Each structure stands twice: as structure tokens, then as C-alpha cells.
PDB file of C-alpha atoms in Angstrom:
ATOM      1  CA  MET A   1     247.052 -19.758  72.308  1.00  0.00           C
ATOM      2  CA  GLN A   2     245.523 -22.761  70.716  1.00  0.00           C
ATOM      3  CA  ASN A   3     242.024 -21.510  71.645  1.00  0.00           C
ATOM      4  CA  LYS A   4     242.800 -18.123  70.097  1.00  0.00           C
ATOM      5  CA  LYS A   5     243.878 -19.710  66.734  1.00  0.00           C
ATOM      6  CA  PHE A   6     240.934 -21.953  66.458  1.00  0.00           C
ATOM      7  CA  LEU A   7     238.559 -19.052  67.133  1.00  0.00           C
ATOM      8  CA  SER A   8     240.590 -17.059  64.542  1.00  0.00           C
ATOM      9  CA  VAL A   9     239.991 -19.837  62.152  1.00  0.00           C
ATOM     10  CA  ILE A  10     236.301 -20.084  62.800  1.00  0.00           C
ATOM     11  CA  SER A  11     236.062 -16.248  62.354  1.00  0.00           C
ATOM     12  CA  LEU A  12     237.736 -16.500  58.818  1.00  0.00           C
ATOM     13  CA  CYS A  13     235.329 -19.360  58.012  1.00  0.00           C
ATOM     14  CA  ALA A  14     232.198 -17.400  59.087  1.00  0.00           C
ATOM     15  CA  ALA A  15     233.533 -14.310  57.120  1.00  0.00           C
ATOM     16  CA  ALA A  16     233.847 -16.564  54.023  1.00  0.00           C
ATOM     17  CA  ILE A  17     230.561 -18.000  54.319  1.00  0.00           C
ATOM     18  CA  VAL A  18     228.662 -14.479  54.914  1.00  0.00           C
ATOM     19  CA  SER A  19     230.717 -13.310  51.625  1.00  0.00           C
ATOM     20  CA  VAL A  20     229.616 -16.164  49.786  1.00  0.00           C
ATOM     21  CA  SER A  21     226.016 -15.726  50.752  1.00  0.00           C
ATOM     22  CA  VAL A  22     225.929 -12.188  50.070  1.00  0.00           C
ATOM     23  CA  LEU A  23     227.514 -12.563  46.564  1.00  0.00           C
ATOM     24  CA  GLY A  24     225.086 -15.363  45.737  1.00  0.00           C
ATOM     25  CA  GLY A  25     222.032 -13.410  47.283  1.00  0.00           C
ATOM     26  CA  CYS A  26     223.101 -10.359  44.987  1.00  0.00           C
ATOM     27  CA  SER A  27     223.405 -12.539  41.656  1.00  0.00           C
ATOM     28  CA  GLY A  28     220.394 -11.325  39.597  1.00  0.00           C
ATOM     29  CA  ALA A  29     218.612  -9.622  42.588  1.00  0.00           C
ATOM     30  CA  PRO A  30     219.456  -6.024  41.645  1.00  0.00           C
ATOM     31  CA  SER A  31     217.930  -6.374  38.066  1.00  0.00           C
ATOM     32  CA  ASN A  32     214.759  -8.301  39.435  1.00  0.00           C
ATOM     33  CA  ALA A  33     214.317  -5.423  42.070  1.00  0.00           C
ATOM     34  CA  ALA A  34     214.592  -2.701  39.586  1.00  0.00           C
ATOM     35  CA  LEU A  35     212.375  -4.579  37.097  1.00  0.00           C
ATOM     36  CA  ASN A  36     209.575  -5.217  39.869  1.00  0.00           C
ATOM     37  CA  SER A  37     209.940  -1.552  40.846  1.00  0.00           C
ATOM     38  CA  ASN A  38     209.419  -0.389  37.323  1.00  0.00           C
ATOM     39  CA  LYS A  39     206.481  -2.642  36.914  1.00  0.00           C
ATOM     40  CA  ALA A  40     204.895  -1.013  40.097  1.00  0.00           C
ATOM     41  CA  TYR A  41     205.340   2.453  38.868  1.00  0.00           C
ATOM     42  CA  ALA A  42     203.917   1.323  35.603  1.00  0.00           C
ATOM     43  CA  GLU A  43     200.939  -0.350  36.938  1.00  0.00           C
ATOM     44  CA  LYS A  44     199.947   2.919  39.024  1.00  0.00           C
ATOM     45  CA  VAL A  45     200.374   5.017  35.759  1.00  0.00           C
ATOM     46  CA  VAL A  46     198.264   2.720  33.751  1.00  0.00           C
ATOM     47  CA  ALA A  47     195.491   2.297  36.677  1.00  0.00           C
ATOM     48  CA  ASP A  48     195.292   6.073  36.833  1.00  0.00           C
ATOM     49  CA  PHE A  49     194.869   6.362  33.318  1.00  0.00           C
ATOM     50  CA  ALA A  50     192.082   3.509  33.065  1.00  0.00           C
ATOM     51  CA  SER A  51     190.296   5.511  36.003  1.00  0.00           C
ATOM     52  CA  SER A  52     190.273   8.688  34.272  1.00  0.00           C
ATOM     53  CA  GLN A  53     189.809   7.823  30.654  1.00  0.00           C
ATOM     54  CA  ASN A  54     186.186   8.362  30.385  1.00  0.00           C
ATOM     55  CA  SER A  55     186.465  11.664  31.811  1.00  0.00           C
ATOM     56  CA  ALA A  56     189.394  12.668  29.593  1.00  0.00           C
ATOM     57  CA  GLU A  57     187.314  11.428  26.470  1.00  0.00           C
ATOM     58  CA  PHE A  58     184.326  13.575  27.467  1.00  0.00           C
ATOM     59  CA  LYS A  59     186.340  16.554  27.895  1.00  0.00           C
ATOM     60  CA  PHE A  60     187.988  16.155  24.497  1.00  0.00           C
ATOM     61  CA  SER A  61     184.701  15.588  22.683  1.00  0.00           C
ATOM     62  CA  ASP A  62     183.288  18.613  24.403  1.00  0.00           C
ATOM     63  CA  GLN A  63     186.242  20.758  23.116  1.00  0.00           C
ATOM     64  CA  ALA A  64     185.430  19.451  19.568  1.00  0.00           C
ATOM     65  CA  TYR A  65     181.740  20.052  19.747  1.00  0.00           C
ATOM     66  CA  ALA A  66     182.596  23.618  21.006  1.00  0.00           C
ATOM     67  CA  LYS A  67     184.338  24.127  17.703  1.00  0.00           C
ATOM     68  CA  GLY A  68     181.430  23.104  15.811  1.00  0.00           C
ATOM     69  CA  THR A  69     179.155  25.096  17.767  1.00  0.00           C
ATOM     70  CA  LEU A  70     181.188  28.370  17.333  1.00  0.00           C
ATOM     71  CA  VAL A  71     181.067  27.701  13.476  1.00  0.00           C
ATOM     72  CA  SER A  72     177.237  27.056  13.635  1.00  0.00           C
ATOM     73  CA  MET A  73     176.919  30.433  15.493  1.00  0.00           C
ATOM     74  CA  MET A  74     178.858  32.314  13.099  1.00  0.00           C
ATOM     75  CA  PHE A  75     177.624  30.726  10.008  1.00  0.00           C
ATOM     76  CA  LYS A  76     175.013  32.484   7.825  1.00  0.00           C
ATOM     77  CA  SER A  77     173.603  31.325   4.528  1.00  0.00           C
ATOM     78  CA  ASP A  78     174.973  34.555   2.607  1.00  0.00           C
ATOM     79  CA  ILE A  79     178.655  33.930   4.173  1.00  0.00           C
ATOM     80  CA  THR A  80     181.439  34.209   1.574  1.00  0.00           C
ATOM     81  CA  ALA A  81     184.207  31.889   0.941  1.00  0.00           C
ATOM     82  CA  ASP A  82     186.539  34.406   2.354  1.00  0.00           C
ATOM     83  CA  GLU A  83     184.687  34.665   5.668  1.00  0.00           C
ATOM     84  CA  LEU A  84     184.291  30.997   6.048  1.00  0.00           C
ATOM     85  CA  GLN A  85     188.018  30.596   5.341  1.00  0.00           C
ATOM     86  CA  GLN A  86     188.767  33.083   8.154  1.00  0.00           C
ATOM     87  CA  ILE A  87     186.617  31.311  10.752  1.00  0.00           C
ATOM     88  CA  ALA A  88     188.452  28.239   9.954  1.00  0.00           C
ATOM     89  CA  ARG A  89     191.706  29.825  10.339  1.00  0.00           C
ATOM     90  CA  ASN A  90     190.906  31.392  13.443  1.00  0.00           C
ATOM     91  CA  LEU A  91     189.645  27.890  14.969  1.00  0.00           C
ATOM     92  CA  PHE A  92     192.541  26.162  13.397  1.00  0.00           C
ATOM     93  CA  LEU A  93     190.209  23.962  11.457  1.00  0.00           C
ATOM     94  CA  THR A  94     191.255  21.740   8.442  1.00  0.00           C
ATOM     95  CA  SER A  95     187.794  21.480   6.973  1.00  0.00           C
ATOM     96  CA  ILE A  96     184.163  23.046   7.592  1.00  0.00           C
ATOM     97  CA  THR A  97     181.307  21.350   5.942  1.00  0.00           C
ATOM     98  CA  VAL A  98     177.588  22.723   6.057  1.00  0.00           C
ATOM     99  CA  THR A  99     174.414  21.309   4.960  1.00  0.00           C
ATOM    100  CA  ASN A 100     170.752  22.082   4.614  1.00  0.00           C
ATOM    101  CA  GLU A 101     167.912  20.326   6.022  1.00  0.00           C
ATOM    102  CA  LYS A 102     167.907  17.729   3.076  1.00  0.00           C
ATOM    103  CA  GLY A 103     171.343  16.615   3.628  1.00  0.00           C
ATOM    104  CA  GLU A 104     172.988  18.682   0.773  1.00  0.00           C
ATOM    105  CA  ILE A 105     176.233  20.122   1.101  1.00  0.00           C
ATOM    106  CA  THR A 106     175.525  24.118   0.760  1.00  0.00           C
ATOM    107  CA  ALA A 107     179.037  25.313   1.646  1.00  0.00           C
ATOM    108  CA  CYS A 108     182.350  24.307   2.631  1.00  0.00           C
ATOM    109  CA  TYR A 109     186.011  24.812   3.426  1.00  0.00           C
ATOM    110  CA  PRO A 110     188.330  24.561   1.513  1.00  0.00           C
ATOM    111  CA  GLU A 111     186.214  26.163  -1.094  1.00  0.00           C
ATOM    112  CA  GLY A 112     184.868  23.819  -3.694  1.00  0.00           C
ATOM    113  CA  ALA A 113     186.230  20.478  -1.712  1.00  0.00           C
ATOM    114  CA  GLU A 114     182.914  18.931  -1.457  1.00  0.00           C
ATOM    115  CA  SER A 115     179.505  18.697  -3.174  1.00  0.00           C
ATOM    116  CA  GLY A 116     176.529  16.631  -3.298  1.00  0.00           C
ATOM    117  CA  LYS A 117     174.728  14.886  -0.355  1.00  0.00           C
ATOM    118  CA  LEU A 118     176.419  14.074   3.064  1.00  0.00           C
ATOM    119  CA  LYS A 119     175.169  10.664   3.018  1.00  0.00           C
ATOM    120  CA  ASP A 120     177.364  10.004  -0.003  1.00  0.00           C
ATOM    121  CA  SER A 121     180.437  11.597   1.639  1.00  0.00           C
ATOM    122  CA  LYS A 122     183.407   9.110   1.893  1.00  0.00           C
ATOM    123  CA  ASP A 123     184.288  10.305   5.576  1.00  0.00           C
ATOM    124  CA  LYS A 124     181.250  12.170   6.779  1.00  0.00           C
ATOM    125  CA  ALA A 125     178.211   9.972   5.828  1.00  0.00           C
ATOM    126  CA  ALA A 126     177.686   9.013   9.331  1.00  0.00           C
ATOM    127  CA  PHE A 127     176.951  12.643  10.326  1.00  0.00           C
ATOM    128  CA  ASN A 128     173.810  12.554   8.276  1.00  0.00           C
ATOM    129  CA  LYS A 129     172.378  11.191  11.499  1.00  0.00           C
ATOM    130  CA  ILE A 130     172.331  14.848  12.484  1.00  0.00           C
ATOM    131  CA  VAL A 131     170.447  15.925   9.653  1.00  0.00           C
ATOM    132  CA  LYS A 132     167.848  13.439  10.151  1.00  0.00           C
ATOM    133  CA  GLY A 133     167.390  14.598  13.790  1.00  0.00           C
ATOM    134  CA  ILE A 134     168.780  11.097  15.161  1.00  0.00           C
ATOM    135  CA  SER A 135     171.759  12.736  16.818  1.00  0.00           C
ATOM    136  CA  GLU A 136     172.343  16.308  18.020  1.00  0.00           C
ATOM    137  CA  LYS A 137     175.911  15.955  17.755  1.00  0.00           C
ATOM    138  CA  LEU A 138     178.567  13.515  16.781  1.00  0.00           C
ATOM    139  CA  MET A 139     182.257  12.838  16.631  1.00  0.00           C
ATOM    140  CA  ASN A 140     184.310  10.280  14.795  1.00  0.00           C
ATOM    141  CA  ASP A 141     186.946   7.934  15.904  1.00  0.00           C
ATOM    142  CA  PRO A 142     190.078  10.248  15.633  1.00  0.00           C
ATOM    143  CA  VAL A 143     192.333   8.944  12.894  1.00  0.00           C
ATOM    144  CA  TYR A 144     195.835   8.748  13.618  1.00  0.00           C
ATOM    145  CA  ASN A 145     198.391  10.274  11.072  1.00  0.00           C
ATOM    146  CA  ALA A 146     201.606   8.450  11.658  1.00  0.00           C
ATOM    147  CA  ASP A 147     203.921  10.858   9.444  1.00  0.00           C
ATOM    148  CA  ALA A 148     202.554  13.940  11.412  1.00  0.00           C
ATOM    149  CA  ASP A 149     202.019  12.154  14.779  1.00  0.00           C
ATOM    150  CA  THR A 150     198.681  13.684  14.932  1.00  0.00           C
ATOM    151  CA  TYR A 151     194.965  12.670  14.837  1.00  0.00           C
ATOM    152  CA  SER A 152     192.492  13.710  12.565  1.00  0.00           C
ATOM    153  CA  VAL A 153     189.137  14.675  14.239  1.00  0.00           C
ATOM    154  CA  LEU A 154     185.837  15.276  12.673  1.00  0.00           C
ATOM    155  CA  ALA A 155     182.993  16.700  14.889  1.00  0.00           C
ATOM    156  CA  GLY A 156     179.312  17.536  13.900  1.00  0.00           C
ATOM    157  CA  VAL A 157     176.536  19.588  15.423  1.00  0.00           C
ATOM    158  CA  LYS A 158     173.307  21.059  14.301  1.00  0.00           C
ATOM    159  CA  ARG A 159     172.985  24.346  12.557  1.00  0.00           C
ATOM    160  CA  THR A 160     171.696  27.271  14.563  1.00  0.00           C
ATOM    161  CA  ASP A 161     170.456  29.591  11.789  1.00  0.00           C
ATOM    162  CA  SER A 162     168.376  26.900  10.121  1.00  0.00           C
ATOM    163  CA  ASP A 163     168.105  23.120   9.800  1.00  0.00           C
ATOM    164  CA  GLY A 164     171.024  20.738   8.658  1.00  0.00           C
ATOM    165  CA  ALA A 165     174.356  20.232  10.104  1.00  0.00           C
ATOM    166  CA  VAL A 166     177.945  21.644  10.541  1.00  0.00           C
ATOM    167  CA  ILE A 167     180.881  19.273  10.641  1.00  0.00           C
ATOM    168  CA  VAL A 168     184.344  20.650  11.284  1.00  0.00           C
ATOM    169  CA  GLY A 169     187.815  18.855  11.059  1.00  0.00           C
ATOM    170  CA  PHE A 170     190.910  19.548  12.527  1.00  0.00           C
ATOM    171  CA  ASP A 171     194.222  17.847  13.425  1.00  0.00           C
ATOM    172  CA  THR A 172     195.589  17.603  16.999  1.00  0.00           C
ATOM    173  CA  ASP A 173     198.309  15.852  18.937  1.00  0.00           C
ATOM    174  CA  GLN A 174     196.449  16.162  22.141  1.00  0.00           C
ATOM    175  CA  TYR A 175     194.239  12.965  21.464  1.00  0.00           C
ATOM    176  CA  ALA A 176     197.203  10.749  22.049  1.00  0.00           C
ATOM    177  CA  ASP A 177     196.613  11.351  25.801  1.00  0.00           C
ATOM    178  CA  VAL A 178     193.154  10.290  25.523  1.00  0.00           C
ATOM    179  CA  ALA A 179     193.796   7.260  23.320  1.00  0.00           C
ATOM    180  CA  GLY A 180     196.695   6.132  25.628  1.00  0.00           C
ATOM    181  CA  THR A 181     199.312   6.140  22.735  1.00  0.00           C
ATOM    182  CA  ASN A 182     201.579   8.227  24.978  1.00  0.00           C
ATOM    183  CA  LEU A 183     201.082   5.932  28.000  1.00  0.00           C
ATOM    184  CA  ALA A 184     204.331   4.034  27.640  1.00  0.00           C
ATOM    185  CA  LYS A 185     206.322   7.359  27.986  1.00  0.00           C
ATOM    186  CA  SER A 186     204.615   8.127  31.511  1.00  0.00           C
ATOM    187  CA  CYS A 187     205.506   4.417  32.352  1.00  0.00           C
ATOM    188  CA  GLY A 188     209.132   4.880  31.742  1.00  0.00           C
ATOM    189  CA  PRO A 189     211.920   3.468  29.091  1.00  0.00           C
ATOM    190  CA  ASN A 190     211.676  -0.077  28.064  1.00  0.00           C
ATOM    191  CA  ALA A 191     207.793  -0.378  28.753  1.00  0.00           C
ATOM    192  CA  VAL A 192     205.085  -1.835  26.413  1.00  0.00           C
ATOM    193  CA  VAL A 193     201.224  -1.264  27.011  1.00  0.00           C
ATOM    194  CA  ILE A 194     198.959  -3.727  25.207  1.00  0.00           C
ATOM    195  CA  LYS A 195     195.255  -3.495  24.794  1.00  0.00           C
ATOM    196  CA  ASP A 196     192.899  -5.818  23.153  1.00  0.00           C
ATOM    197  CA  GLY A 197     195.892  -7.968  22.134  1.00  0.00           C
ATOM    198  CA  LYS A 198     197.517  -5.142  20.301  1.00  0.00           C
ATOM    199  CA  VAL A 199     200.239  -2.803  21.377  1.00  0.00           C
ATOM    200  CA  LEU A 200     198.847   0.545  22.279  1.00  0.00           C
ATOM    201  CA  SER A 201     202.007   2.191  23.515  1.00  0.00           C
ATOM    202  CA  SER A 202     205.711   1.409  23.407  1.00  0.00           C
ATOM    203  CA  THR A 203     209.080   2.907  24.582  1.00  0.00           C
ATOM    204  CA  LEU A 204     210.816  -0.332  23.717  1.00  0.00           C
ATOM    205  CA  ASP A 205     213.053  -0.177  20.562  1.00  0.00           C
ATOM    206  CA  GLY A 206     211.566  -2.441  17.926  1.00  0.00           C
ATOM    207  CA  ILE A 207     208.219  -2.809  19.406  1.00  0.00           C
ATOM    208  CA  ALA A 208     205.617  -0.885  17.110  1.00  0.00           C
ATOM    209  CA  GLN A 209     202.090   0.300  17.890  1.00  0.00           C
ATOM    210  CA  ASN A 210     199.348  -2.101  16.962  1.00  0.00           C
ATOM    211  CA  ALA A 211     201.932  -4.995  16.926  1.00  0.00           C
ATOM    212  CA  SER A 212     200.474  -8.353  18.078  1.00  0.00           C
ATOM    213  CA  LEU A 213     201.913 -10.530  20.677  1.00  0.00           C
ATOM    214  CA  ASP A 214     203.100 -12.891  17.951  1.00  0.00           C
ATOM    215  CA  ASP A 215     204.811  -9.780  16.312  1.00  0.00           C
ATOM    216  CA  ILE A 216     206.485  -9.272  19.758  1.00  0.00           C
ATOM    217  CA  GLY A 217     207.497 -13.092  19.933  1.00  0.00           C
ATOM    218  CA  ILE A 218     205.862 -13.776  23.161  1.00  0.00           C
ATOM    219  CA  THR A 219     202.714 -15.674  24.114  1.00  0.00           C
ATOM    220  CA  SER A 220     199.963 -15.083  26.284  1.00  0.00           C
ATOM    221  CA  ASP A 221     201.159 -17.753  28.806  1.00  0.00           C
ATOM    222  CA  ASP A 222     204.382 -15.533  29.066  1.00  0.00           C
ATOM    223  CA  LEU A 223     202.465 -12.525  30.487  1.00  0.00           C
ATOM    224  CA  ASN A 224     201.452 -14.877  33.322  1.00  0.00           C
ATOM    225  CA  LYS A 225     205.101 -15.938  34.277  1.00  0.00           C
ATOM    226  CA  GLU A 226     207.196 -14.301  36.756  1.00  0.00           C
ATOM    227  CA  SER A 227     209.442 -13.111  34.012  1.00  0.00           C
ATOM    228  CA  PHE A 228     210.112 -14.077  30.410  1.00  0.00           C
ATOM    229  CA  THR A 229     212.578 -12.970  27.662  1.00  0.00           C
ATOM    230  CA  ILE A 230     211.743 -10.490  24.869  1.00  0.00           C
ATOM    231  CA  LYS A 231     214.201 -10.346  21.822  1.00  0.00           C
ATOM    232  CA  THR A 232     214.177  -7.169  19.589  1.00  0.00           C
ATOM    233  CA  ASP A 233     216.627  -5.275  17.543  1.00  0.00           C
ATOM    234  CA  ASP A 234     219.340  -7.970  18.192  1.00  0.00           C
ATOM    235  CA  LYS A 235     218.923  -7.207  21.925  1.00  0.00           C
ATOM    236  CA  SER A 236     217.449  -9.559  24.590  1.00  0.00           C
ATOM    237  CA  TYR A 237     215.432  -8.240  27.559  1.00  0.00           C
ATOM    238  CA  THR A 238     214.350  -9.673  30.740  1.00  0.00           C
ATOM    239  CA  ALA A 239     210.481  -8.724  31.323  1.00  0.00           C
ATOM    240  CA  SER A 240     207.581  -8.875  33.663  1.00  0.00           C
ATOM    241  CA  ALA A 241     204.090  -8.239  32.739  1.00  0.00           C
ATOM    242  CA  SER A 242     200.778  -7.257  34.803  1.00  0.00           C
ATOM    243  CA  THR A 243     197.305  -7.224  33.432  1.00  0.00           C
ATOM    244  CA  LYS A 244     194.641  -4.951  35.073  1.00  0.00           C
ATOM    245  CA  ASN A 245     191.593  -3.130  33.976  1.00  0.00           C
ATOM    246  CA  GLY A 246     191.821  -4.556  30.522  1.00  0.00           C
ATOM    247  CA  TYR A 247     195.329  -3.237  30.040  1.00  0.00           C
ATOM    248  CA  THR A 248     198.647  -5.216  30.224  1.00  0.00           C
ATOM    249  CA  VAL A 249     201.839  -3.448  30.871  1.00  0.00           C
ATOM    250  CA  ILE A 250     205.410  -4.981  30.118  1.00  0.00           C
ATOM    251  CA  CYS A 251     208.438  -3.624  31.729  1.00  0.00           C
ATOM    252  CA  ALA A 252     211.845  -4.802  30.512  1.00  0.00           C
ATOM    253  CA  ILE A 253     215.509  -4.508  31.397  1.00  0.00           C
ATOM    254  CA  GLU A 254     218.311  -5.450  28.937  1.00  0.00           C
ATOM    255  CA  ALA A 255     219.689  -8.764  29.930  1.00  0.00           C
TER     256      ALA A 255
END
């Protein structure tokens, strides 16, 4: 009987030890496991983006040049303002600028919006390289319009009916996939992607695009830690970062 009681006591003690061990092991483990899982997924998303970025950039610019080429093929020196407007509407263009061989603006849409020499234009002077024969085609760095959440694109090509250049302008939201400003959405909630020390994309409330590490309240040393804390919008997050291919991805879980 005493042996049975002794064994029962041992069993109870062992069960208690196991229970304590399990509870101790679970403390903080689920959040760390979830954080690491989120980071691993985000790392793959960013790696896939980085490997295909050049191809995506080429495809986008090729489509932009195609718009310019279509206008160049349809443009004639005796085209009317109404006809040019119709071309712009059919191709969803916000502007068309046509020059002669001297770089003088000879036609444009909207009508009367531009005049003078292309080299003196505020936003299209670089396209004078096409007039000079230095480049056959050229595209600007698309400009982000925060209010509309779109990008303004300018693409120029050579005229086909004469010497000179044709520059077309259009707005699009598709460049976000090329630039990576939609990247955090693909990484999941509470994710931040950093490029060249600035926030490229974010789904973490309070972290804005183009914010610096100082703006976020973290340091470059934090990025090398196993985990660190981010505080934003009166909330505290446990975060972990990974840097590969020139991109840093941060995943966070509310503390």
C-alpha cells in the first residue's frame, strides 16, 4: 500500500513538472512562432519581387512606348485639334506633345496647353534628346500622386511622319506593382518594406511611405536583432526584420 501511495505521489509530481514545463515553454512562443512565420512568408514575397523587377520595369516601359508609337503613327502635320483629342481619349492619355526637327512644339493636347521649345519645358525638357537623335525613346521616372493614388507617366518616341518627337502622358495605378509600393500588401498585415533607408511600402498603421528609420523610431542596429519594439499610433509591436537583395522587410505583431 505504501508503495502505491509513493508511486501516486511521484506521478502527481511528474505531472505538475510537465504542466509547468509546457506552460513555461508556451510563454511568448506562439507570438514568436507567428512572427517568424510571417517574416519567412514576407521574405519570399520580397525575393520574388526583386528577381522579377527588371522584367516588370521593361514590360511597363514597353507598354508606355507603345502608346507613344501609336500616336506617332496616327499623327499627321495637318491633324485637327479635335482629331488629336480623339486619339488622346481612345488611348486614355492626359497629354500629347509633338515637336518638329528643331524641337519646337507644333501640336499638343489639351489644345493650347504648350508652346515654345521642348528644351524649355518644365517637365519635358529631357525628351529633347529624342529630337537631337541622342535617344530613340525615353520615359520619365513616374511621379506618384498621393491624392489619386496613381502615377503620372511621360513617354517619348520619334515621329514617324517627320523629324521630331512625340511625348505622351497618362496616369496609371499599375506602376505601383512595378515600383513596389504595393509590396507590403502582398506581405500581409503589419508589414513594412524598406529600400535605401526609406519606407517603400507599409501595411502597419502609422508608418507612411518614404518615412525614414528615425521617423519610425528604430535604428539600423534594431534591424539586426532577433526582435525589437515599434511604437506607433499609441500601440506597441514586437517586430523582426530581414534584409536581402537590398530590401529590408519588417513584420510585426501587436504586443
